[in-house]
Short mmCIF file of C-alpha atoms in Angstrom, two decimals:
data_model
loop_
_atom_site.label_atom_id
_atom_site.label_comp_id
_atom_site.label_asym_id
_atom_site.label_seq_id
_atom_site.Cartn_x
_atom_site.Cartn_y
_atom_site.Cartn_z
CA MET A 29 48.04 360.60 -27.64
CA GLY A 30 46.88 356.71 -26.65
CA PHE A 31 44.02 354.16 -28.07
CA ALA A 32 41.45 354.32 -25.03
CA GLU A 33 40.13 350.92 -24.30
CA GLN A 34 36.79 351.43 -25.55
CA ASP A 35 38.08 352.02 -28.93
CA VAL A 36 40.12 348.63 -28.42
CA GLN A 37 36.37 347.07 -27.29
CA GLU A 38 34.20 348.50 -30.30
CA CYS A 39 36.90 347.72 -32.84
CA ARG A 40 36.66 343.81 -31.59
CA ARG A 41 33.51 343.53 -31.74
CA LEU A 42 33.31 344.93 -35.87
CA MET A 43 35.69 342.40 -36.01
CA ILE A 44 33.13 339.66 -34.21
CA ASP A 45 30.54 341.09 -36.18
CA CYS A 46 33.59 340.86 -39.21
CA ARG A 47 34.36 336.87 -38.36
CA MET A 48 30.18 336.27 -38.31
CA ASN A 49 30.02 337.60 -41.82
CA GLN A 50 32.89 335.92 -43.35
CA LEU A 51 31.59 332.72 -42.05
CA ALA A 52 27.81 333.56 -43.52
CA ILE A 53 29.52 334.15 -46.74
CA GLY A 54 31.55 330.62 -46.63
CA ASP A 55 28.03 329.50 -45.67
CA ILE A 56 26.56 330.53 -48.89
CA LEU A 57 29.67 329.64 -50.72
CA ALA A 58 29.64 326.18 -49.79
CA GLY A 59 26.48 325.15 -52.18
CA ASP A 60 27.04 322.47 -54.83
CA TRP A 61 26.67 325.00 -57.39
CA ALA A 62 29.87 327.06 -56.14
CA GLU A 63 31.99 323.61 -56.85
CA GLY A 64 31.81 325.30 -60.65
CA ALA A 65 34.65 327.65 -61.34
CA ASP A 66 32.03 328.64 -64.15
CA ALA A 67 29.44 330.20 -61.50
CA LEU A 68 32.11 330.68 -58.35
CA GLY A 69 33.73 333.12 -60.66
CA GLU A 70 30.65 334.89 -62.61
CA PHE A 71 28.89 334.57 -58.11
CA CYS A 72 32.20 336.32 -57.07
CA GLU A 73 32.23 338.58 -59.89
CA ARG A 74 28.95 339.91 -59.44
CA VAL A 75 29.39 340.55 -55.21
CA GLY A 76 33.51 342.10 -56.55
CA LEU A 77 34.62 339.45 -54.79
CA SER A 78 37.95 337.84 -55.35
CA VAL A 79 37.80 334.15 -56.34
CA SER A 80 41.01 333.27 -53.71
CA THR A 81 39.92 334.94 -51.28
CA ALA A 82 35.43 333.37 -52.10
CA ARG A 83 37.29 329.91 -51.71
CA ARG A 84 39.45 330.42 -48.66
CA TRP A 85 36.51 331.91 -46.75
CA ARG A 86 34.71 328.62 -47.65
CA ALA A 87 37.59 326.80 -46.11
CA ILE A 88 36.92 328.27 -43.22
CA ALA A 89 33.24 327.84 -43.22
CA ARG A 90 33.40 324.41 -43.43
CA ALA A 91 35.69 324.28 -40.85
CA VAL A 92 34.17 325.95 -38.21
CA THR A 93 30.97 323.35 -37.02
CA PRO A 94 28.66 325.08 -35.73
CA ALA A 95 28.75 323.53 -31.83
CA LEU A 96 32.45 326.18 -32.85
CA ARG A 97 30.46 329.22 -33.48
CA GLU A 98 28.75 328.98 -30.63
CA HIS A 99 31.54 328.35 -28.10
CA LEU A 100 33.46 331.62 -30.16
CA ALA A 101 30.17 333.59 -29.61
CA GLY A 102 29.70 332.91 -25.56
CA CYS A 103 33.80 332.36 -24.24
CA GLY A 104 35.01 335.65 -22.92
CA VAL A 105 38.09 335.28 -25.26
CA PHE A 106 38.39 337.67 -28.26
CA VAL A 107 39.35 334.84 -31.54
CA SER A 108 40.39 336.95 -34.66
CA CYS A 109 38.99 335.61 -38.54
CA SER A 110 43.28 335.59 -38.75
CA VAL A 111 43.27 332.34 -35.99
CA LEU A 112 41.28 330.81 -37.57
CA ARG A 113 42.40 330.64 -41.22
CA GLU A 114 45.28 330.34 -39.55
CA GLY A 115 43.92 326.96 -38.54
CA THR A 116 42.69 325.36 -41.12
CA ARG A 117 46.05 326.04 -43.18
CA THR A 118 47.39 322.73 -45.05
CA ILE A 119 50.46 321.46 -44.09
CA GLY A 120 51.72 317.65 -45.43
CA GLY A 121 48.18 317.91 -47.06
CA ARG A 122 46.38 318.17 -44.42
CA PRO A 123 44.63 320.99 -41.83
CA ALA A 124 47.16 322.83 -38.92
CA ASP A 125 44.45 322.57 -36.82
CA GLY A 126 42.39 319.11 -37.42
CA GLY A 127 39.33 320.40 -35.92
CA PHE A 128 40.38 322.86 -33.73
CA ALA A 129 41.95 321.32 -30.79
CA LYS A 130 44.59 323.09 -30.07
CA LEU A 131 42.70 326.36 -30.71
CA LEU A 132 39.96 324.43 -27.68
CA ARG A 133 42.99 324.11 -24.84
CA LEU A 134 44.39 328.33 -25.73
CA ILE A 135 41.17 329.22 -25.29
CA ALA A 136 40.29 327.26 -22.71
CA ASP A 137 44.16 328.08 -21.48
CA ALA A 138 43.16 332.03 -21.47
CA GLN A 139 40.19 331.69 -19.33
CA ALA A 140 42.20 330.25 -17.11
CA ALA A 141 44.85 332.58 -16.63
CA GLY A 142 42.15 335.13 -17.12
CA VAL A 143 43.15 336.66 -20.87
CA ASP A 144 40.82 338.04 -22.78
CA ARG A 145 42.17 337.01 -26.55
CA VAL A 146 44.09 334.19 -28.55
CA THR A 147 46.33 335.23 -30.22
CA HIS A 148 47.36 335.15 -34.27
CA ALA A 149 51.29 334.77 -32.62
CA THR A 150 50.93 332.19 -29.60
CA TYR A 151 48.83 329.96 -31.61
CA GLN A 152 51.29 329.94 -34.98
CA THR A 153 53.91 329.54 -32.11
CA VAL A 154 51.61 326.62 -31.09
CA LEU A 155 51.38 325.41 -35.18
CA GLY A 156 54.90 325.90 -35.67
CA THR A 157 53.50 327.63 -38.81
CA ALA A 158 55.58 330.69 -37.13
CA PRO A 159 58.19 332.24 -39.07
CA SER A 160 62.05 330.92 -37.92
CA LEU A 161 64.54 333.23 -35.85
CA SER A 162 66.79 333.08 -39.23
CA GLU A 163 63.29 334.57 -41.39
CA VAL A 164 63.10 337.13 -38.08
CA MET A 165 66.75 338.25 -38.06
CA ASP A 166 67.30 338.22 -41.76
CA PRO A 167 67.16 341.77 -43.70
CA VAL A 168 65.23 341.07 -46.46
CA GLU A 169 63.24 338.53 -45.32
CA ARG A 170 61.89 340.44 -42.69
CA GLN A 171 60.66 342.98 -44.33
CA SER A 172 57.65 340.82 -45.38
CA GLU A 173 54.11 341.83 -44.32
CA GLN A 174 53.23 338.02 -42.76
CA VAL A 175 56.98 338.36 -40.12
CA ILE A 176 56.11 341.83 -39.86
CA ASP A 177 52.52 340.87 -38.48
CA TYR A 178 54.30 338.47 -36.46
CA VAL A 179 57.38 340.50 -34.61
CA SER A 180 54.60 342.41 -34.06
CA GLU A 181 52.28 340.84 -31.68
CA VAL A 182 55.17 339.28 -30.54
CA ASN A 183 56.08 342.41 -28.77
CA HIS A 184 52.63 343.41 -27.40
CA SER A 185 51.92 339.29 -26.65
CA PRO A 186 50.91 339.01 -22.87
CA HIS A 187 53.26 335.81 -23.52
CA HIS A 188 56.28 337.33 -25.26
CA GLU A 189 58.80 335.93 -22.53
CA GLU A 190 57.67 332.32 -24.25
CA LEU A 191 57.50 333.03 -27.29
CA MET A 192 60.49 335.07 -27.54
CA ARG A 193 61.58 331.07 -25.90
CA VAL A 194 59.98 329.04 -27.88
CA LEU A 195 61.06 331.12 -30.95
CA VAL A 196 65.14 330.53 -29.77
CA ALA A 197 64.33 326.87 -29.01
CA ASP A 198 63.00 326.13 -32.60
CA ASP A 199 65.96 327.76 -34.15
CA ALA A 200 68.15 325.60 -31.86
CA ILE A 201 66.55 322.74 -32.96
CA SER A 202 66.71 323.77 -36.50
CA ARG A 203 70.48 324.52 -35.94
CA ALA A 204 71.98 320.73 -34.58
CA GLU A 205 69.92 319.41 -36.76
CA LEU A 206 71.72 320.95 -39.38
CA ALA A 207 75.20 320.75 -37.90
CA ALA A 208 73.89 317.27 -37.46
CA GLU A 209 73.26 316.23 -41.54
CA LEU A 210 76.49 318.12 -42.08
CA ASP A 211 78.01 316.18 -40.18
CA LYS A 212 76.29 312.95 -41.84
CA ARG A 213 77.32 314.76 -45.54
CA ARG A 214 81.29 314.78 -44.23
CA ALA A 215 81.31 311.14 -43.60
CA LYS A 216 79.66 310.17 -46.28
CA GLN A 217 81.85 312.16 -48.98
CA GLU A 218 84.84 310.96 -46.74
CA GLU A 219 84.05 307.60 -47.23
CA ARG A 220 83.95 307.94 -50.87
CA ARG A 221 86.89 309.61 -50.90
CA VAL A 222 88.60 306.68 -49.13
CA THR A 223 86.76 303.95 -51.68
CA CYS A 224 88.43 305.93 -54.74
CA ARG A 225 92.21 305.31 -52.60
CA THR A 226 91.73 302.43 -52.24
CA ALA A 227 90.17 301.35 -55.57
CA GLY A 228 92.97 303.46 -56.69
CA ALA A 229 95.37 302.10 -54.67
CA THR A 230 94.01 298.28 -55.65
CA ALA A 231 94.16 298.91 -59.18
CA TRP A 232 97.83 300.69 -59.23
CA THR A 233 98.66 297.46 -57.45
CA GLY A 234 97.06 295.69 -60.01
CA ARG A 235 98.32 296.91 -62.45
CA THR A 236 102.69 297.09 -61.36
CA ARG A 237 102.90 294.08 -60.82
CA ALA A 238 101.25 293.18 -64.33
CA TRP A 239 104.34 295.29 -65.30
CA ARG A 240 106.47 292.70 -63.33
CA SER A 241 105.03 290.14 -64.46
#
């Protein structure tokens, strides 16, 4: 038996409620008192929340402005907590999507195309945080929860073909970069060998001359 569209819509409604609740809890945790590790730890123990989860929800709540929350509520495009969390990931010390500018463009694109959701996999691909093709193909890596979730979403995404093309193209770029780096290293090694041979030959010539004289 397959699932009904009613089940999908009801589950989405509950997930939106969950998103709103997480943001509301994050707002509570954004208080000055929560900056102290002891106070945050005691609060989390009292409410049954892990400190790591509390910090993650607080970071998301701080990043998702009231204007963005209002936009998410009225845009008609489903955006999950996982998507919002992806945008607050840190890359090189900076948020993956500061101000959620890329997410807003994805929402606008979805509206224009008549698509009712922004998937986590699509957002990961746009941000460059998706697993690489080598990870997807690796027998060990593809057993990880992150890769399993990504592959499942890609397989069922309305943008399946585009996501696969990007994945393969990124891998091709990585392979080209790796090949270039290996060529560079081989050239340096050959240069060092030539230098050593030249230096050795010069030293040998000098000793030979010294013996002859």
